[in-house]
Amino acid sequence: MTKPVILTGDRPTGKLHIGHYVGSLKNRVLLQEQGQHQLYVFLADQQALTDHAKDPQTIVESIGNVALDYLAAGLDPAKSTIFIQSQIPELAELSMYYMNLVSLARLERNPTVKTEIAQKGFGESIPTGFLVYPIAQAADITAFKANFVPVGNDQKPMIEQTREIVRSFNHTYQTDVLVEPEGIYPENESAGRLPGLDGNAKMSKSLGNGIYLADDMDTLQKKVMSMYTDSNHIRVEDPGQIEGNMVFYYLDVFGRPEDVADIQAMKDHYQQGGLGDVKTKRYLLEILERELGPIRERRLEFAQDMGQVYEMLKKGSQVAQAVAAETLDQVKEAMGIRYF
Ligand code: TRP
């Protein structure tokens, strides 16, 4: 029996922050360890280039960094296939055929693409490659016949568009070669999108409000000590607020079941007054370090031999390419364009 396939990917545009880790990467490692699925995880460098065409260096450097983050978090090339999108030319070829099945109006309606176009300020100069990236994403997903795609909620429109392409292709060419994928979304919205240290809804490189898997102990400590808590909690004896307090938000996300009682006691004390921010932050630092310390150590170990990291990516890409080539073959066969 072949296992159901799970596929996910990330745009490599920097190191991974802990919001990405709790919202996504950690879950992939769990799925890997459960061993019920065939897992593919890839670095979507081509997709990243759709809005970084003039800055390929950022993407190139991020490949090594994100690969290190993956390995450090526990993705294991012996169990999962880890690969680089641009090294699989079959994905681009599949995209060409899918493009004929999607109208321009449909692409322009994609809500995530719409939001991104506004954010990035493309104006009248939207790169064509950017507009069609949901089609390329459908190629990523279908090339591996993914049954499940665990992604953030912002990716729902991409999964929906992929499903439409699959139905359209299978219907048009009277075939069942393409598999309709299902999205898996974070149930816990608070873990799905961890706010920044400053309380901003989004943790991001440009806002400088993130903690990274690559951060050393000192950096982690400084960042935790700088976290936004409650601007009215001035003296220790003042009653403090939990809502909007990043220390308690992070405690809820990173605390384990055995910590719940301690966290609750701390919340009660804080709300009554008499508990200072330094104490709550020290506790959070402990909780974070318990999770991030081992990851940081493994990251440093892997980083000592980048040659080996790239060798791992090369092997993963070779395995992935063989799978994608088979799907492409079936796609061409279904379309009747295999001439020889
Ligand atoms: N669009 C995803 C993101 O921005 C990355 C991605 C590209 C992806 N291709 C994919 C995710 C295929 C899942 C499946 O994070």
Short mmCIF file of C-alpha atoms and ligand atoms in Angstrom, two decimals:
data_model
loop_
_atom_site.label_atom_id
_atom_site.label_comp_id
_atom_site.label_asym_id
_atom_site.label_seq_id
_atom_site.Cartn_x
_atom_site.Cartn_y
_atom_site.Cartn_z
CA MET A 1 0.00 0.00 0.00
CA THR A 2 1.33 3.40 -0.88
CA LYS A 3 1.01 6.08 1.75
CA PRO A 4 -1.03 9.25 1.17
CA VAL A 5 1.17 12.10 0.06
CA ILE A 6 1.67 15.35 1.95
CA LEU A 7 3.40 18.24 0.24
CA THR A 8 4.35 21.66 1.59
CA GLY A 9 6.78 24.34 0.69
CA ASP A 10 8.09 27.72 1.75
CA ARG A 11 9.36 30.70 -0.14
CA PRO A 12 12.98 31.09 0.91
CA THR A 13 13.21 34.81 1.63
CA GLY A 14 15.17 34.75 4.88
CA LYS A 15 15.63 32.58 7.96
CA LEU A 16 12.57 30.98 9.52
CA HIS A 17 11.07 32.64 12.59
CA ILE A 18 9.43 30.86 15.48
CA GLY A 19 5.98 31.87 14.20
CA HIS A 20 6.66 29.72 11.17
CA TYR A 21 7.98 26.99 13.42
CA VAL A 22 4.91 26.71 15.69
CA GLY A 23 2.45 27.42 12.89
CA SER A 24 3.83 24.99 10.37
CA LEU A 25 7.28 23.41 10.59
CA LYS A 26 6.71 21.73 13.95
CA ASN A 27 3.57 20.10 12.63
CA ARG A 28 5.39 18.77 9.58
CA VAL A 29 7.96 17.13 11.81
CA LEU A 30 5.14 15.53 13.82
CA LEU A 31 3.54 14.22 10.62
CA GLN A 32 6.92 12.87 9.54
CA GLU A 33 7.39 11.08 12.85
CA GLN A 34 3.91 9.54 12.73
CA GLY A 35 5.07 7.86 9.54
CA GLN A 36 1.61 7.53 7.99
CA HIS A 37 2.34 9.76 5.00
CA GLN A 38 4.89 10.25 2.30
CA LEU A 39 6.15 13.75 3.01
CA TYR A 40 7.59 16.19 0.46
CA VAL A 41 8.90 19.55 1.65
CA PHE A 42 10.39 22.00 -0.77
CA LEU A 43 11.99 25.39 -1.09
CA ALA A 44 9.85 27.44 -3.48
CA ASP A 45 12.68 29.54 -4.88
CA GLN A 46 10.93 30.05 -8.22
CA GLN A 47 7.88 31.38 -6.48
CA ALA A 48 10.08 33.65 -4.36
CA LEU A 49 11.62 35.02 -7.55
CA THR A 50 8.19 36.16 -8.78
CA ASP A 51 8.57 39.17 -6.50
CA HIS A 52 12.36 39.18 -6.09
CA ALA A 53 13.46 39.05 -9.72
CA LYS A 54 16.00 41.82 -9.22
CA ASP A 55 17.29 40.38 -5.98
CA PRO A 56 18.06 36.69 -6.57
CA GLN A 57 20.87 36.81 -4.01
CA THR A 58 18.42 36.97 -1.09
CA ILE A 59 16.73 33.82 -2.36
CA VAL A 60 19.98 31.99 -3.02
CA GLU A 61 21.30 32.73 0.47
CA SER A 62 18.01 31.78 2.05
CA ILE A 63 18.10 28.29 0.53
CA GLY A 64 20.97 27.29 2.82
CA ASN A 65 19.42 28.99 5.82
CA VAL A 66 15.97 27.49 5.46
CA ALA A 67 17.45 24.05 4.77
CA LEU A 68 19.36 24.39 8.06
CA ASP A 69 16.16 25.46 9.83
CA TYR A 70 14.38 22.39 8.44
CA LEU A 71 17.09 19.98 9.53
CA ALA A 72 17.46 21.61 12.93
CA ALA A 73 13.71 21.42 13.55
CA GLY A 74 13.81 17.70 12.82
CA LEU A 75 12.94 17.18 9.17
CA ASP A 76 14.94 14.12 8.26
CA PRO A 77 16.02 13.39 4.68
CA ALA A 78 15.94 9.68 5.48
CA LYS A 79 12.19 9.96 6.06
CA SER A 80 11.07 12.93 3.97
CA THR A 81 11.99 14.26 0.55
CA ILE A 82 13.42 17.77 0.85
CA PHE A 83 14.08 19.54 -2.44
CA ILE A 84 14.43 22.78 -4.40
CA GLN A 85 11.62 23.85 -6.74
CA SER A 86 13.83 25.36 -9.47
CA GLN A 87 15.72 22.11 -9.86
CA ILE A 88 12.60 20.32 -11.12
CA PRO A 89 12.01 21.63 -14.67
CA GLU A 90 8.93 19.41 -15.00
CA LEU A 91 7.08 21.83 -12.70
CA ALA A 92 7.49 24.68 -15.17
CA GLU A 93 6.37 22.45 -18.00
CA LEU A 94 3.24 21.37 -16.17
CA SER A 95 2.49 25.04 -15.47
CA MET A 96 2.47 25.76 -19.22
CA TYR A 97 -0.33 23.27 -19.80
CA TYR A 98 -2.33 24.39 -16.78
CA MET A 99 -2.16 28.03 -17.87
CA ASN A 100 -4.41 27.19 -20.81
CA LEU A 101 -7.12 26.12 -18.38
CA VAL A 102 -7.20 29.27 -16.23
CA SER A 103 -8.57 32.63 -17.30
CA LEU A 104 -6.89 35.91 -16.56
CA ALA A 105 -10.04 37.04 -14.75
CA ARG A 106 -9.84 34.00 -12.45
CA LEU A 107 -6.24 34.82 -11.54
CA GLU A 108 -7.11 38.43 -10.84
CA ARG A 109 -9.88 37.31 -8.50
CA ASN A 110 -7.57 35.23 -6.28
CA PRO A 111 -7.87 37.07 -2.93
CA THR A 112 -4.36 36.27 -1.70
CA VAL A 113 -2.82 37.44 -4.96
CA LYS A 114 -4.98 40.57 -4.82
CA THR A 115 -3.79 41.41 -1.31
CA GLU A 116 -0.17 40.77 -2.22
CA ILE A 117 -0.38 42.93 -5.33
CA ALA A 118 -1.65 45.80 -3.19
CA GLN A 119 0.99 45.23 -0.50
CA LYS A 120 3.88 45.03 -2.92
CA GLY A 121 2.84 48.17 -4.73
CA PHE A 122 3.23 46.72 -8.24
CA GLY A 123 0.76 49.31 -9.55
CA GLU A 124 0.23 48.78 -13.27
CA SER A 125 3.39 46.70 -13.53
CA ILE A 126 2.40 43.34 -12.11
CA PRO A 127 4.98 40.80 -13.27
CA THR A 128 3.24 38.11 -15.30
CA GLY A 129 5.11 35.47 -13.36
CA PHE A 130 3.66 36.83 -10.15
CA LEU A 131 0.10 36.79 -11.40
CA VAL A 132 0.37 33.17 -12.51
CA TYR A 133 2.15 31.83 -9.45
CA PRO A 134 -1.03 30.10 -8.21
CA ILE A 135 -0.88 28.03 -11.41
CA ALA A 136 2.74 27.12 -10.74
CA GLN A 137 1.71 26.22 -7.22
CA ALA A 138 -0.91 23.88 -8.67
CA ALA A 139 1.92 22.28 -10.65
CA ASP A 140 3.96 21.83 -7.44
CA ILE A 141 1.06 20.13 -5.72
CA THR A 142 -0.18 17.95 -8.57
CA ALA A 143 3.26 16.82 -9.76
CA PHE A 144 3.53 14.81 -6.56
CA LYS A 145 -0.15 13.83 -6.54
CA ALA A 146 -0.39 15.35 -3.09
CA ASN A 147 -3.46 14.30 -1.13
CA PHE A 148 -2.90 16.81 1.64
CA VAL A 149 -1.29 20.23 1.72
CA PRO A 150 -0.74 21.68 5.21
CA VAL A 151 -0.53 25.44 4.85
CA GLY A 152 -1.51 28.69 6.53
CA ASN A 153 -5.01 30.10 6.15
CA ASP A 154 -3.72 32.65 3.66
CA GLN A 155 -3.09 29.75 1.28
CA LYS A 156 -6.71 28.62 1.06
CA PRO A 157 -7.27 30.38 -2.28
CA MET A 158 -4.23 28.55 -3.71
CA ILE A 159 -5.59 25.17 -2.74
CA GLU A 160 -9.00 26.11 -4.14
CA GLN A 161 -7.44 27.16 -7.41
CA THR A 162 -5.42 23.95 -7.57
CA ARG A 163 -8.57 21.91 -7.05
CA GLU A 164 -10.26 23.76 -9.90
CA ILE A 165 -7.33 23.10 -12.20
CA VAL A 166 -7.36 19.41 -11.33
CA ARG A 167 -11.08 19.13 -12.06
CA SER A 168 -10.74 21.11 -15.25
CA PHE A 169 -7.78 19.05 -16.49
CA ASN A 170 -9.32 15.69 -15.65
CA HIS A 171 -12.60 16.73 -17.24
CA THR A 172 -11.11 18.31 -20.36
CA TYR A 173 -8.87 15.34 -21.12
CA GLN A 174 -11.23 12.68 -19.76
CA THR A 175 -8.66 11.32 -17.36
CA ASP A 176 -8.04 10.83 -13.66
CA VAL A 177 -4.27 11.32 -13.59
CA LEU A 178 -4.41 14.44 -11.44
CA VAL A 179 -5.31 14.16 -7.78
CA GLU A 180 -7.49 16.77 -6.08
CA PRO A 181 -5.64 17.90 -2.93
CA GLU A 182 -7.08 18.88 0.39
CA GLY A 183 -5.69 21.73 2.44
CA ILE A 184 -4.88 21.21 6.11
CA TYR A 185 -5.11 24.47 8.02
CA PRO A 186 -4.05 25.44 11.55
CA GLU A 187 -7.04 24.86 13.85
CA ASN A 188 -5.55 27.04 16.49
CA GLU A 189 -5.50 30.53 15.02
CA SER A 190 -3.18 31.81 17.76
CA ALA A 191 -0.50 29.29 16.86
CA GLY A 192 -1.21 29.72 13.15
CA ARG A 193 -0.11 33.31 13.25
CA LEU A 194 2.15 34.29 16.08
CA PRO A 195 2.26 38.07 16.58
CA GLY A 196 5.56 39.93 16.73
CA LEU A 197 7.50 40.82 19.88
CA ASP A 198 6.05 44.33 19.66
CA GLY A 199 2.45 43.10 19.55
CA ASN A 200 2.08 43.69 15.81
CA ALA A 201 -0.22 41.05 14.34
CA LYS A 202 2.52 39.81 12.06
CA MET A 203 6.01 38.57 12.83
CA SER A 204 8.19 39.64 9.95
CA LYS A 205 11.72 40.43 8.92
CA SER A 206 10.81 43.88 7.66
CA LEU A 207 9.21 44.83 10.98
CA GLY A 208 12.23 43.53 12.92
CA ASN A 209 9.93 41.97 15.50
CA GLY A 210 10.74 38.29 15.19
CA ILE A 211 12.63 35.55 16.98
CA TYR A 212 14.52 33.25 14.63
CA LEU A 213 15.44 29.58 14.98
CA ALA A 214 18.99 30.70 14.26
CA ASP A 215 19.10 33.28 17.10
CA ASP A 216 21.73 32.64 19.75
CA MET A 217 20.90 32.51 23.45
CA ASP A 218 21.91 36.13 24.04
CA THR A 219 19.75 37.42 21.22
CA LEU A 220 16.81 35.35 22.41
CA GLN A 221 17.18 36.77 25.91
CA LYS A 222 17.37 40.37 24.67
CA LYS A 223 14.32 39.88 22.49
CA VAL A 224 12.24 38.33 25.25
CA MET A 225 13.21 41.13 27.64
CA SER A 226 12.09 43.69 25.03
CA MET A 227 8.66 42.13 24.50
CA TYR A 228 5.51 44.20 24.62
CA THR A 229 3.48 43.49 27.76
CA ASP A 230 1.02 46.05 29.08
CA SER A 231 1.77 49.75 28.83
CA ASN A 232 -0.32 50.50 31.94
CA HIS A 233 1.58 48.01 34.09
CA ILE A 234 4.11 50.46 35.43
CA ARG A 235 4.79 49.42 39.02
CA VAL A 236 5.03 45.80 40.12
CA GLU A 237 2.05 46.22 42.43
CA ASP A 238 -0.22 47.47 39.61
CA PRO A 239 -2.74 44.96 38.27
CA GLY A 240 -1.62 43.85 34.81
CA GLN A 241 -3.47 42.86 31.69
CA ILE A 242 -3.23 39.48 29.96
CA GLU A 243 -4.99 40.35 26.71
CA GLY A 244 -2.59 41.77 24.19
CA ASN A 245 0.32 40.92 26.47
CA MET A 246 2.84 39.14 24.28
CA VAL A 247 4.51 37.28 27.15
CA PHE A 248 1.28 35.51 28.02
CA TYR A 249 0.40 35.02 24.37
CA TYR A 250 3.70 33.23 23.76
CA LEU A 251 3.33 31.26 27.02
CA ASP A 252 -0.02 29.94 25.80
CA VAL A 253 1.52 28.90 22.50
CA PHE A 254 4.79 27.41 23.76
CA GLY A 255 3.65 26.03 27.13
CA ARG A 256 3.14 22.27 27.29
CA PRO A 257 0.16 20.59 28.96
CA GLU A 258 2.21 20.17 32.13
CA ASP A 259 2.82 23.93 32.27
CA VAL A 260 -0.82 24.96 32.04
CA ALA A 261 -1.40 25.16 35.80
CA ASP A 262 1.74 27.25 36.36
CA ILE A 263 0.81 29.58 33.54
CA GLN A 264 -2.69 30.02 34.92
CA ALA A 265 -1.32 30.80 38.41
CA MET A 266 1.00 33.35 36.88
CA LYS A 267 -1.86 34.97 34.96
CA ASP A 268 -3.95 35.23 38.13
CA HIS A 269 -1.11 36.77 40.08
CA TYR A 270 -0.34 39.21 37.25
CA GLN A 271 -3.94 40.37 37.03
CA GLN A 272 -4.15 40.90 40.78
CA GLY A 273 -0.96 42.92 40.82
CA GLY A 274 2.35 42.20 42.49
CA LEU A 275 4.00 40.31 39.66
CA GLY A 276 6.58 42.16 37.60
CA ASP A 277 7.32 41.78 33.90
CA VAL A 278 10.88 40.68 34.51
CA LYS A 279 9.65 37.58 36.32
CA THR A 280 7.12 36.63 33.65
CA LYS A 281 9.74 37.19 30.98
CA ARG A 282 12.30 35.03 32.75
CA TYR A 283 9.74 32.25 32.88
CA LEU A 284 8.92 32.63 29.19
CA LEU A 285 12.63 32.57 28.39
CA GLU A 286 12.89 29.20 30.14
CA ILE A 287 9.92 27.82 28.25
CA LEU A 288 11.25 29.06 24.91
CA GLU A 289 14.77 27.87 25.56
CA ARG A 290 13.52 24.39 26.36
CA GLU A 291 12.14 24.18 22.83
CA LEU A 292 14.60 26.32 20.91
CA GLY A 293 17.87 25.35 22.64
CA PRO A 294 18.11 21.87 21.10
CA ILE A 295 17.10 23.24 17.69
CA ARG A 296 19.80 25.91 17.89
CA GLU A 297 22.43 23.30 18.79
CA ARG A 298 21.49 21.02 15.92
CA ARG A 299 21.49 23.99 13.56
CA LEU A 300 25.05 24.87 14.54
CA GLU A 301 26.13 21.27 13.98
CA PHE A 302 24.59 21.04 10.52
CA ALA A 303 26.01 24.45 9.61
CA GLN A 304 29.53 23.11 10.05
CA ASP A 305 29.17 21.14 6.85
CA MET A 306 27.16 23.07 4.28
CA GLY A 307 28.48 20.76 1.57
CA GLN A 308 26.54 17.96 3.17
CA VAL A 309 23.42 20.12 3.42
CA TYR A 310 23.54 20.86 -0.34
CA GLU A 311 24.24 17.21 -1.09
CA MET A 312 21.06 16.36 0.83
CA LEU A 313 19.10 18.93 -1.22
CA LYS A 314 20.56 17.54 -4.43
CA LYS A 315 19.58 13.98 -3.61
CA GLY A 316 16.09 15.08 -2.55
CA SER A 317 15.72 17.03 -5.79
CA GLN A 318 16.72 13.97 -7.83
CA VAL A 319 14.10 11.85 -6.10
CA ALA A 320 11.46 14.57 -6.55
CA GLN A 321 12.34 15.03 -10.20
CA ALA A 322 11.77 11.35 -10.96
CA VAL A 323 8.27 11.58 -9.44
CA ALA A 324 7.42 14.80 -11.28
CA ALA A 325 8.69 13.36 -14.58
CA GLU A 326 6.33 10.44 -14.25
CA THR A 327 3.35 12.70 -13.66
CA LEU A 328 4.33 14.92 -16.58
CA ASP A 329 4.49 11.85 -18.78
CA GLN A 330 0.97 10.87 -17.77
CA VAL A 331 -0.24 14.43 -18.32
CA LYS A 332 1.14 14.51 -21.86
CA GLU A 333 -0.27 11.09 -22.54
CA ALA A 334 -3.71 12.23 -21.36
CA MET A 335 -3.48 15.28 -23.63
CA GLY A 336 -2.37 13.13 -26.53
CA ILE A 337 0.82 15.11 -27.10
CA ARG A 338 3.28 12.27 -26.82
CA TYR A 339 4.31 12.01 -30.45
CA PHE A 340 7.19 9.56 -30.32
N1 TRP B 1 2.75 29.86 -1.46
C1 TRP B 1 3.43 29.23 -0.37
C2 TRP B 1 3.84 30.34 0.59
O1 TRP B 1 3.92 31.49 0.22
C3 TRP B 1 4.65 28.45 -0.79
C4 TRP B 1 4.32 27.35 -1.75
C5 TRP B 1 4.68 27.27 -3.07
C6 TRP B 1 3.59 26.17 -1.46
N2 TRP B 1 4.22 26.13 -3.62
C7 TRP B 1 3.53 25.42 -2.67
C8 TRP B 1 2.96 25.66 -0.33
C9 TRP B 1 2.88 24.20 -2.75
C10 TRP B 1 2.32 24.44 -0.41
C11 TRP B 1 2.27 23.72 -1.61
O2 TRP B 1 4.12 30.04 1.74
#
